Each structure stands twice: as structure tokens, then as C-alpha cells.
PDB file of N, CA and C in Angstrom:
ATOM      1  N   MET A   1       0.700  -1.232   0.286  1.00  0.00           N
ATOM      2  CA  MET A   1       0.419   0.244  -0.128  1.00  0.00           C
ATOM      3  C   MET A   1       1.122   1.052  -0.156  1.00  0.00           C
ATOM      4  N   ARG A   2       1.998   1.297   0.541  1.00  0.00           N
ATOM      5  CA  ARG A   2       2.870   2.355   0.646  1.00  0.00           C
ATOM      6  C   ARG A   2       3.636   2.344  -0.688  1.00  0.00           C
ATOM      7  N   ILE A   3       3.826   1.777  -1.560  1.00  0.00           N
ATOM      8  CA  ILE A   3       4.184   1.903  -2.630  1.00  0.00           C
ATOM      9  C   ILE A   3       3.300   2.391  -3.570  1.00  0.00           C
ATOM     10  N   ILE A   4       2.225   2.101  -3.403  1.00  0.00           N
ATOM     11  CA  ILE A   4       1.014   2.694  -4.308  1.00  0.00           C
ATOM     12  C   ILE A   4       0.942   4.047  -4.291  1.00  0.00           C
ATOM     13  N   LEU A   5       0.819   4.646  -2.598  1.00  0.00           N
ATOM     14  CA  LEU A   5       0.698   5.880  -2.281  1.00  0.00           C
ATOM     15  C   LEU A   5       1.850   6.631  -2.580  1.00  0.00           C
ATOM     16  N   SER A   6       3.106   5.868  -2.579  1.00  0.00           N
ATOM     17  CA  SER A   6       4.432   6.911  -2.817  1.00  0.00           C
ATOM     18  C   SER A   6       4.276   6.902  -4.586  1.00  0.00           C
ATOM     19  N   ALA A   7       3.912   5.963  -5.103  1.00  0.00           N
ATOM     20  CA  ALA A   7       3.814   6.312  -6.684  1.00  0.00           C
ATOM     21  C   ALA A   7       2.921   7.363  -6.761  1.00  0.00           C
ATOM     22  N   LEU A   8       1.735   7.398  -6.524  1.00  0.00           N
ATOM     23  CA  LEU A   8       0.694   8.422  -6.820  1.00  0.00           C
ATOM     24  C   LEU A   8       1.080   9.751  -6.366  1.00  0.00           C
ATOM     25  N   ALA A   9       1.651   9.638  -5.311  1.00  0.00           N
ATOM     26  CA  ALA A   9       2.323  11.089  -5.043  1.00  0.00           C
ATOM     27  C   ALA A   9       3.323  11.933  -5.595  1.00  0.00           C
ATOM     28  N   LEU A  10       3.827  10.877  -6.222  1.00  0.00           N
ATOM     29  CA  LEU A  10       5.124  11.140  -7.311  1.00  0.00           C
ATOM     30  C   LEU A  10       4.790  11.653  -8.439  1.00  0.00           C
ATOM     31  N   CYS A  11       3.565  11.166  -9.020  1.00  0.00           N
ATOM     32  CA  CYS A  11       3.116  11.352 -10.312  1.00  0.00           C
ATOM     33  C   CYS A  11       2.193  12.571 -10.059  1.00  0.00           C
ATOM     34  N   LEU A  12       1.556  12.789  -8.918  1.00  0.00           N
ATOM     35  CA  LEU A  12       0.972  14.112  -8.403  1.00  0.00           C
ATOM     36  C   LEU A  12       2.016  15.317  -8.636  1.00  0.00           C
ATOM     37  N   ALA A  13       3.101  14.942  -8.189  1.00  0.00           N
ATOM     38  CA  ALA A  13       3.915  15.868  -7.850  1.00  0.00           C
ATOM     39  C   ALA A  13       4.482  16.556  -9.099  1.00  0.00           C
ATOM     40  N   PHE A  14       4.953  15.476 -10.152  1.00  0.00           N
ATOM     41  CA  PHE A  14       5.516  15.401 -11.463  1.00  0.00           C
ATOM     42  C   PHE A  14       4.423  16.454 -12.427  1.00  0.00           C
ATOM     43  N   SER A  15       3.185  16.108 -12.296  1.00  0.00           N
ATOM     44  CA  SER A  15       1.996  16.491 -12.638  1.00  0.00           C
ATOM     45  C   SER A  15       1.823  18.255 -12.535  1.00  0.00           C
ATOM     46  N   ALA A  16       2.015  17.960 -11.182  1.00  0.00           N
ATOM     47  CA  ALA A  16       1.866  19.894 -10.656  1.00  0.00           C
ATOM     48  C   ALA A  16       3.185  20.628 -11.334  1.00  0.00           C
ATOM     49  N   SER A  17       4.135  20.289 -11.189  1.00  0.00           N
ATOM     50  CA  SER A  17       5.528  20.603 -12.055  1.00  0.00           C
ATOM     51  C   SER A  17       5.266  21.134 -13.513  1.00  0.00           C
ATOM     52  N   ALA A  18       4.977  20.290 -14.299  1.00  0.00           N
ATOM     53  CA  ALA A  18       4.728  20.272 -15.803  1.00  0.00           C
ATOM     54  C   ALA A  18       3.636  21.551 -15.985  1.00  0.00           C
ATOM     55  N   PHE A  19       2.561  21.087 -15.241  1.00  0.00           N
ATOM     56  CA  PHE A  19       1.415  22.446 -15.080  1.00  0.00           C
ATOM     57  C   PHE A  19       1.972  23.826 -14.996  1.00  0.00           C
ATOM     58  N   ALA A  20       2.746  23.679 -14.067  1.00  0.00           N
ATOM     59  CA  ALA A  20       3.201  25.037 -13.332  1.00  0.00           C
ATOM     60  C   ALA A  20       4.341  25.606 -14.504  1.00  0.00           C
ATOM     61  N   GLU A  21       5.263  24.994 -15.005  1.00  0.00           N
ATOM     62  CA  GLU A  21       5.909  24.961 -16.481  1.00  0.00           C
ATOM     63  C   GLU A  21       5.287  25.345 -17.428  1.00  0.00           C
ATOM     64  N   GLY A  22       4.339  24.834 -17.800  1.00  0.00           N
ATOM     65  CA  GLY A  22       3.288  25.476 -18.844  1.00  0.00           C
ATOM     66  C   GLY A  22       2.780  26.745 -18.779  1.00  0.00           C
ATOM     67  N   SER A  23       2.490  26.775 -17.642  1.00  0.00           N
ATOM     68  CA  SER A  23       1.689  28.109 -17.126  1.00  0.00           C
ATOM     69  C   SER A  23       2.575  29.340 -17.332  1.00  0.00           C
ATOM     70  N   GLU A  24       3.668  29.004 -16.601  1.00  0.00           N
ATOM     71  CA  GLU A  24       5.257  30.117 -16.807  1.00  0.00           C
ATOM     72  C   GLU A  24       5.205  30.738 -17.881  1.00  0.00           C
ATOM     73  N   SER A  25       4.991  29.677 -19.059  1.00  0.00           N
ATOM     74  CA  SER A  25       5.834  29.980 -20.008  1.00  0.00           C
ATOM     75  C   SER A  25       4.620  31.142 -20.975  1.00  0.00           C
ATOM     76  N   LYS A  26       3.305  30.677 -20.504  1.00  0.00           N
ATOM     77  CA  LYS A  26       2.185  31.131 -21.033  1.00  0.00           C
ATOM     78  C   LYS A  26       2.106  32.469 -20.454  1.00  0.00           C
ATOM     79  N   ASN A  27       2.554  33.017 -19.512  1.00  0.00           N
ATOM     80  CA  ASN A  27       2.564  33.975 -18.437  1.00  0.00           C
ATOM     81  C   ASN A  27       3.301  35.194 -18.984  1.00  0.00           C
ATOM     82  N   ALA A  28       4.602  34.400 -19.567  1.00  0.00           N
ATOM     83  CA  ALA A  28       5.834  35.075 -19.878  1.00  0.00           C
ATOM     84  C   ALA A  28       5.478  36.646 -20.654  1.00  0.00           C
ATOM     85  N   CYS A  29       4.484  36.914 -21.181  1.00  0.00           N
ATOM     86  CA  CYS A  29       4.073  37.927 -21.797  1.00  0.00           C
ATOM     87  C   CYS A  29       3.280  38.769 -20.990  1.00  0.00           C
ATOM     88  N   GLY A  30       2.834  38.547 -19.965  1.00  0.00           N
ATOM     89  CA  GLY A  30       1.872  39.320 -18.932  1.00  0.00           C
ATOM     90  C   GLY A  30       0.573  39.531 -19.882  1.00  0.00           C
ATOM     91  N   ASP A  31      -0.123  40.620 -19.058  1.00  0.00           N
ATOM     92  CA  ASP A  31      -1.619  40.886 -19.913  1.00  0.00           C
ATOM     93  C   ASP A  31      -1.618  42.430 -20.076  1.00  0.00           C
ATOM     94  N   THR A  32      -1.042  42.114 -21.569  1.00  0.00           N
ATOM     95  CA  THR A  32      -0.878  43.732 -22.089  1.00  0.00           C
ATOM     96  C   THR A  32      -2.157  43.945 -23.298  1.00  0.00           C
ATOM     97  N   ASP A  33      -2.735  44.932 -23.082  1.00  0.00           N
ATOM     98  CA  ASP A  33      -3.774  45.601 -23.938  1.00  0.00           C
ATOM     99  C   ASP A  33      -3.441  45.541 -25.642  1.00  0.00           C
ATOM    100  N   LYS A  34      -4.131  44.689 -25.851  1.00  0.00           N
ATOM    101  CA  LYS A  34      -4.229  44.316 -27.736  1.00  0.00           C
ATOM    102  C   LYS A  34      -4.088  45.223 -28.286  1.00  0.00           C
ATOM    103  N   SER A  35      -4.433  46.681 -28.218  1.00  0.00           N
ATOM    104  CA  SER A  35      -4.303  47.810 -28.918  1.00  0.00           C
ATOM    105  C   SER A  35      -2.616  48.248 -29.067  1.00  0.00           C
ATOM    106  N   THR A  36      -1.957  47.801 -28.018  1.00  0.00           N
ATOM    107  CA  THR A  36      -0.372  47.920 -27.961  1.00  0.00           C
ATOM    108  C   THR A  36       0.485  46.886 -28.536  1.00  0.00           C
ATOM    109  N   TRP A  37      -0.156  46.065 -29.396  1.00  0.00           N
ATOM    110  CA  TRP A  37       0.775  44.570 -30.090  1.00  0.00           C
ATOM    111  C   TRP A  37       0.899  45.195 -31.228  1.00  0.00           C
ATOM    112  N   ILE A  38       2.427  44.725 -31.876  1.00  0.00           N
ATOM    113  CA  ILE A  38       2.703  44.667 -32.861  1.00  0.00           C
ATOM    114  C   ILE A  38       1.989  43.848 -33.774  1.00  0.00           C
ATOM    115  N   SER A  39       1.723  44.168 -34.799  1.00  0.00           N
ATOM    116  CA  SER A  39       1.119  43.341 -36.364  1.00  0.00           C
ATOM    117  C   SER A  39       1.595  41.549 -35.912  1.00  0.00           C
ATOM    118  N   GLN A  40       0.767  40.857 -36.592  1.00  0.00           N
ATOM    119  CA  GLN A  40       1.223  39.478 -36.557  1.00  0.00           C
ATOM    120  C   GLN A  40       2.310  39.240 -37.724  1.00  0.00           C
ATOM    121  N   ASP A  41       2.089  40.163 -38.736  1.00  0.00           N
ATOM    122  CA  ASP A  41       2.808  40.549 -40.008  1.00  0.00           C
ATOM    123  C   ASP A  41       4.366  40.907 -39.235  1.00  0.00           C
ATOM    124  N   ASP A  42       4.378  41.883 -38.293  1.00  0.00           N
ATOM    125  CA  ASP A  42       5.523  42.142 -37.754  1.00  0.00           C
ATOM    126  C   ASP A  42       6.401  41.651 -37.085  1.00  0.00           C
ATOM    127  N   ALA A  43       5.348  40.583 -36.116  1.00  0.00           N
ATOM    128  CA  ALA A  43       5.895  39.739 -35.328  1.00  0.00           C
ATOM    129  C   ALA A  43       6.462  38.398 -36.459  1.00  0.00           C
ATOM    130  N   LYS A  44       6.107  38.249 -37.401  1.00  0.00           N
ATOM    131  CA  LYS A  44       6.806  36.919 -38.170  1.00  0.00           C
ATOM    132  C   LYS A  44       8.125  37.996 -39.082  1.00  0.00           C
ATOM    133  N   ALA A  45       7.817  38.988 -39.238  1.00  0.00           N
ATOM    134  CA  ALA A  45       9.249  39.216 -39.932  1.00  0.00           C
ATOM    135  C   ALA A  45      10.042  39.529 -39.255  1.00  0.00           C
ATOM    136  N   LYS A  46       9.982  39.941 -37.728  1.00  0.00           N
ATOM    137  CA  LYS A  46      10.990  39.946 -36.894  1.00  0.00           C
ATOM    138  C   LYS A  46      11.887  38.326 -36.775  1.00  0.00           C
ATOM    139  N   ALA A  47      10.793  37.353 -36.550  1.00  0.00           N
ATOM    140  CA  ALA A  47      11.623  35.722 -36.672  1.00  0.00           C
ATOM    141  C   ALA A  47      12.063  35.340 -37.635  1.00  0.00           C
ATOM    142  N   ILE A  48      11.657  36.119 -39.106  1.00  0.00           N
ATOM    143  CA  ILE A  48      12.372  35.690 -40.270  1.00  0.00           C
ATOM    144  C   ILE A  48      13.734  36.580 -40.119  1.00  0.00           C
ATOM    145  N   ALA A  49      13.880  37.562 -39.823  1.00  0.00           N
ATOM    146  CA  ALA A  49      15.075  38.346 -39.237  1.00  0.00           C
ATOM    147  C   ALA A  49      16.292  37.544 -38.644  1.00  0.00           C
ATOM    148  N   VAL A  50      15.765  36.950 -37.507  1.00  0.00           N
ATOM    149  CA  VAL A  50      16.618  36.221 -36.775  1.00  0.00           C
ATOM    150  C   VAL A  50      16.968  34.981 -37.321  1.00  0.00           C
ATOM    151  N   GLY A  51      16.677  34.297 -38.816  1.00  0.00           N
ATOM    152  CA  GLY A  51      16.705  33.089 -39.190  1.00  0.00           C
ATOM    153  C   GLY A  51      15.937  32.270 -39.432  1.00  0.00           C
ATOM    154  N   PHE A  52      14.261  32.526 -38.484  1.00  0.00           N
ATOM    155  CA  PHE A  52      13.150  31.602 -38.775  1.00  0.00           C
ATOM    156  C   PHE A  52      12.502  31.297 -40.041  1.00  0.00           C
ATOM    157  N   ASP A  53      12.364  30.029 -40.743  1.00  0.00           N
ATOM    158  CA  ASP A  53      11.335  30.107 -42.045  1.00  0.00           C
ATOM    159  C   ASP A  53       9.966  29.750 -41.243  1.00  0.00           C
ATOM    160  N   VAL A  54       9.103  30.946 -40.897  1.00  0.00           N
ATOM    161  CA  VAL A  54       8.022  30.912 -40.213  1.00  0.00           C
ATOM    162  C   VAL A  54       6.892  29.941 -41.019  1.00  0.00           C
ATOM    163  N   ARG A  55       6.090  29.420 -40.333  1.00  0.00           N
ATOM    164  CA  ARG A  55       5.051  28.380 -41.027  1.00  0.00           C
ATOM    165  C   ARG A  55       3.700  29.098 -40.443  1.00  0.00           C
ATOM    166  N   GLN A  56       3.845  29.780 -38.754  1.00  0.00           N
ATOM    167  CA  GLN A  56       2.377  30.126 -38.977  1.00  0.00           C
ATOM    168  C   GLN A  56       2.908  30.912 -37.583  1.00  0.00           C
ATOM    169  N   VAL A  57       1.933  32.176 -36.939  1.00  0.00           N
ATOM    170  CA  VAL A  57       1.799  33.051 -36.051  1.00  0.00           C
ATOM    171  C   VAL A  57       0.546  33.116 -35.449  1.00  0.00           C
ATOM    172  N   LYS A  58       0.348  33.069 -34.208  1.00  0.00           N
ATOM    173  CA  LYS A  58      -0.929  32.855 -33.665  1.00  0.00           C
ATOM    174  C   LYS A  58      -0.833  33.402 -32.536  1.00  0.00           C
ATOM    175  N   ASP A  59      -2.093  33.982 -32.023  1.00  0.00           N
ATOM    176  CA  ASP A  59      -2.343  34.554 -30.538  1.00  0.00           C
ATOM    177  C   ASP A  59      -2.357  33.556 -29.744  1.00  0.00           C
ATOM    178  N   GLU A  60      -1.738  32.996 -28.550  1.00  0.00           N
ATOM    179  CA  GLU A  60      -2.071  32.053 -27.870  1.00  0.00           C
ATOM    180  C   GLU A  60      -1.382  32.503 -26.366  1.00  0.00           C
ATOM    181  N   GLY A  61      -2.764  32.588 -25.657  1.00  0.00           N
ATOM    182  CA  GLY A  61      -2.429  33.057 -24.048  1.00  0.00           C
ATOM    183  C   GLY A  61      -1.737  34.216 -23.820  1.00  0.00           C
ATOM    184  N   GLY A  62      -1.796  35.162 -24.367  1.00  0.00           N
ATOM    185  CA  GLY A  62      -1.352  36.405 -24.476  1.00  0.00           C
ATOM    186  C   GLY A  62      -0.059  36.565 -25.114  1.00  0.00           C
ATOM    187  N   CYS A  63       0.342  36.025 -25.785  1.00  0.00           N
ATOM    188  CA  CYS A  63       1.714  35.861 -26.458  1.00  0.00           C
ATOM    189  C   CYS A  63       1.158  35.406 -27.850  1.00  0.00           C
ATOM    190  N   TYR A  64       2.257  35.882 -28.814  1.00  0.00           N
ATOM    191  CA  TYR A  64       2.401  35.597 -30.042  1.00  0.00           C
ATOM    192  C   TYR A  64       3.656  34.274 -30.148  1.00  0.00           C
ATOM    193  N   GLU A  65       2.643  33.019 -30.556  1.00  0.00           N
ATOM    194  CA  GLU A  65       3.015  31.768 -30.778  1.00  0.00           C
ATOM    195  C   GLU A  65       3.947  31.675 -32.062  1.00  0.00           C
ATOM    196  N   ILE A  66       5.105  31.229 -32.265  1.00  0.00           N
ATOM    197  CA  ILE A  66       5.675  31.186 -33.492  1.00  0.00           C
ATOM    198  C   ILE A  66       5.978  29.853 -33.752  1.00  0.00           C
ATOM    199  N   TYR A  67       5.153  29.142 -35.052  1.00  0.00           N
ATOM    200  CA  TYR A  67       5.769  27.977 -35.558  1.00  0.00           C
ATOM    201  C   TYR A  67       6.928  28.033 -36.244  1.00  0.00           C
ATOM    202  N   ALA A  68       7.763  27.594 -36.657  1.00  0.00           N
ATOM    203  CA  ALA A  68       9.084  27.482 -37.354  1.00  0.00           C
ATOM    204  C   ALA A  68       9.821  26.834 -37.458  1.00  0.00           C
ATOM    205  N   ILE A  69      10.566  26.890 -38.950  1.00  0.00           N
ATOM    206  CA  ILE A  69      11.887  25.687 -38.838  1.00  0.00           C
ATOM    207  C   ILE A  69      13.216  26.779 -38.574  1.00  0.00           C
ATOM    208  N   ASP A  70      13.998  26.593 -38.079  1.00  0.00           N
ATOM    209  CA  ASP A  70      15.022  27.099 -37.542  1.00  0.00           C
ATOM    210  C   ASP A  70      16.254  26.366 -38.958  1.00  0.00           C
ATOM    211  N   LYS A  71      17.425  27.512 -38.446  1.00  0.00           N
ATOM    212  CA  LYS A  71      18.673  27.173 -39.642  1.00  0.00           C
ATOM    213  C   LYS A  71      18.822  26.106 -39.777  1.00  0.00           C
ATOM    214  N   ALA A  72      18.901  25.123 -38.775  1.00  0.00           N
ATOM    215  CA  ALA A  72      19.338  23.838 -38.930  1.00  0.00           C
ATOM    216  C   ALA A  72      18.244  22.484 -39.495  1.00  0.00           C
ATOM    217  N   GLY A  73      16.973  22.953 -39.882  1.00  0.00           N
ATOM    218  CA  GLY A  73      16.195  22.518 -40.448  1.00  0.00           C
ATOM    219  C   GLY A  73      15.142  21.836 -39.072  1.00  0.00           C
ATOM    220  N   ASN A  74      15.355  22.344 -37.886  1.00  0.00           N
ATOM    221  CA  ASN A  74      14.497  21.654 -36.909  1.00  0.00           C
ATOM    222  C   ASN A  74      13.283  22.400 -36.691  1.00  0.00           C
ATOM    223  N   LYS A  75      12.269  22.076 -36.313  1.00  0.00           N
ATOM    224  CA  LYS A  75      10.775  22.482 -36.057  1.00  0.00           C
ATOM    225  C   LYS A  75      10.891  23.223 -34.703  1.00  0.00           C
ATOM    226  N   VAL A  76      10.506  24.474 -34.403  1.00  0.00           N
ATOM    227  CA  VAL A  76      10.860  25.294 -33.250  1.00  0.00           C
ATOM    228  C   VAL A  76       9.114  25.818 -33.257  1.00  0.00           C
ATOM    229  N   GLU A  77       8.933  26.240 -32.073  1.00  0.00           N
ATOM    230  CA  GLU A  77       7.856  26.903 -31.119  1.00  0.00           C
ATOM    231  C   GLU A  77       8.280  27.758 -30.481  1.00  0.00           C
ATOM    232  N   LYS A  78       7.780  29.127 -30.346  1.00  0.00           N
ATOM    233  CA  LYS A  78       8.534  30.244 -29.721  1.00  0.00           C
ATOM    234  C   LYS A  78       7.533  31.051 -29.073  1.00  0.00           C
ATOM    235  N   LEU A  79       7.764  31.713 -28.334  1.00  0.00           N
ATOM    236  CA  LEU A  79       6.704  32.555 -27.717  1.00  0.00           C
ATOM    237  C   LEU A  79       7.552  33.952 -27.666  1.00  0.00           C
ATOM    238  N   MET A  80       6.883  34.915 -28.234  1.00  0.00           N
ATOM    239  CA  MET A  80       7.085  36.116 -28.650  1.00  0.00           C
ATOM    240  C   MET A  80       6.393  37.334 -27.970  1.00  0.00           C
ATOM    241  N   HIS A  81       6.878  38.107 -27.047  1.00  0.00           N
ATOM    242  CA  HIS A  81       6.222  39.106 -26.325  1.00  0.00           C
ATOM    243  C   HIS A  81       5.344  39.941 -27.607  1.00  0.00           C
ATOM    244  N   PRO A  82       4.057  40.073 -27.296  1.00  0.00           N
ATOM    245  CA  PRO A  82       3.335  40.977 -28.395  1.00  0.00           C
ATOM    246  C   PRO A  82       3.630  42.662 -28.830  1.00  0.00           C
ATOM    247  N   VAL A  83       4.309  42.753 -27.505  1.00  0.00           N
ATOM    248  CA  VAL A  83       4.313  44.698 -27.623  1.00  0.00           C
ATOM    249  C   VAL A  83       5.864  44.755 -27.905  1.00  0.00           C
ATOM    250  N   THR A  84       6.961  43.959 -27.669  1.00  0.00           N
ATOM    251  CA  THR A  84       8.434  44.119 -27.745  1.00  0.00           C
ATOM    252  C   THR A  84       8.660  43.331 -28.914  1.00  0.00           C
ATOM    253  N   GLY A  85       7.968  42.363 -29.072  1.00  0.00           N
ATOM    254  CA  GLY A  85       8.582  41.560 -29.995  1.00  0.00           C
ATOM    255  C   GLY A  85       9.844  40.596 -29.807  1.00  0.00           C
ATOM    256  N   GLU A  86      10.355  40.766 -28.176  1.00  0.00           N
ATOM    257  CA  GLU A  86      11.374  39.779 -28.150  1.00  0.00           C
ATOM    258  C   GLU A  86      10.740  37.961 -27.509  1.00  0.00           C
ATOM    259  N   PHE A  87      11.637  37.219 -28.106  1.00  0.00           N
ATOM    260  CA  PHE A  87      11.248  35.931 -27.801  1.00  0.00           C
ATOM    261  C   PHE A  87      11.572  35.610 -26.170  1.00  0.00           C
ATOM    262  N   VAL A  88      10.229  35.298 -25.610  1.00  0.00           N
ATOM    263  CA  VAL A  88      10.300  35.048 -24.391  1.00  0.00           C
ATOM    264  C   VAL A  88      10.401  33.676 -23.620  1.00  0.00           C
ATOM    265  N   ALA A  89      10.277  32.418 -24.542  1.00  0.00           N
ATOM    266  CA  ALA A  89      10.056  31.207 -23.918  1.00  0.00           C
ATOM    267  C   ALA A  89      10.184  30.481 -25.428  1.00  0.00           C
ATOM    268  N   ASP A  90      10.867  29.089 -25.165  1.00  0.00           N
ATOM    269  CA  ASP A  90      11.131  28.314 -26.337  1.00  0.00           C
ATOM    270  C   ASP A  90      10.125  26.951 -25.671  1.00  0.00           C
ATOM    271  N   GLU A  91       8.881  26.806 -26.821  1.00  0.00           N
ATOM    272  CA  GLU A  91       8.188  25.689 -26.531  1.00  0.00           C
ATOM    273  C   GLU A  91       8.443  24.591 -27.065  1.00  0.00           C
ATOM    274  N   THR A  92       9.450  24.244 -28.071  1.00  0.00           N
ATOM    275  CA  THR A  92       9.739  23.343 -28.562  1.00  0.00           C
ATOM    276  C   THR A  92       9.847  22.031 -27.956  1.00  0.00           C
ATOM    277  N   ALA A  93       9.348  21.061 -28.259  1.00  0.00           N
ATOM    278  CA  ALA A  93       9.130  19.504 -27.698  1.00  0.00           C
ATOM    279  C   ALA A  93      10.107  18.998 -28.342  1.00  0.00           C
ATOM    280  N   GLU A  94      11.248  18.216 -27.450  1.00  0.00           N
ATOM    281  CA  GLU A  94      12.256  17.549 -28.046  1.00  0.00           C
ATOM    282  C   GLU A  94      11.994  16.134 -27.906  1.00  0.00           C
TER     283      GLU A  94
END
């Protein structure tokens, strides 16, 4: 019984940690007024300027989510601050 409870506690701790990390990256952009955001075209241009082959830009959780291919040919998913145009998180799955 102790083994089962220990395993369950470990699973819950891991799940909570993963959830917190996901929430943290989505909150990386804060809560900004959309009237202050750069356009999606400008966000795409900024990503292209650093060498990404951009496939899609979308509004996700207060950030721009950039789906692209990097210079090495890898798929990448980056979060960009919608006001500053700075990359704030990397959500690329490995």
C-alpha cells in the first residue's frame, strides 16, 4: 500500500510541476492591452530576421506563438512578447 501511495504522490508532484512550467511560459508575456501589440506580420518579420522560416504566427495565451523551422532544419515553437517582439520562451518539444 505504501508503494502505491508513494507512486501516486510522485505522479501528482510531476504533474503539478509540468503544469506550473506550462503556465509560467504562457504568462511570460503578461496581460497587455491588444491595442499595444505589434501586428502578426511584424512578429513574423522579426522571426524571419533572426533566421526562422516561419510557418504560422498565432495569438496564444497573451503571447504570439511562432511555429517555424530553424537554420538547422528543426521545427521550433517560440513565444514572442506581443508588444516588444522579444522571444520570451521556447516551447519546442524534444
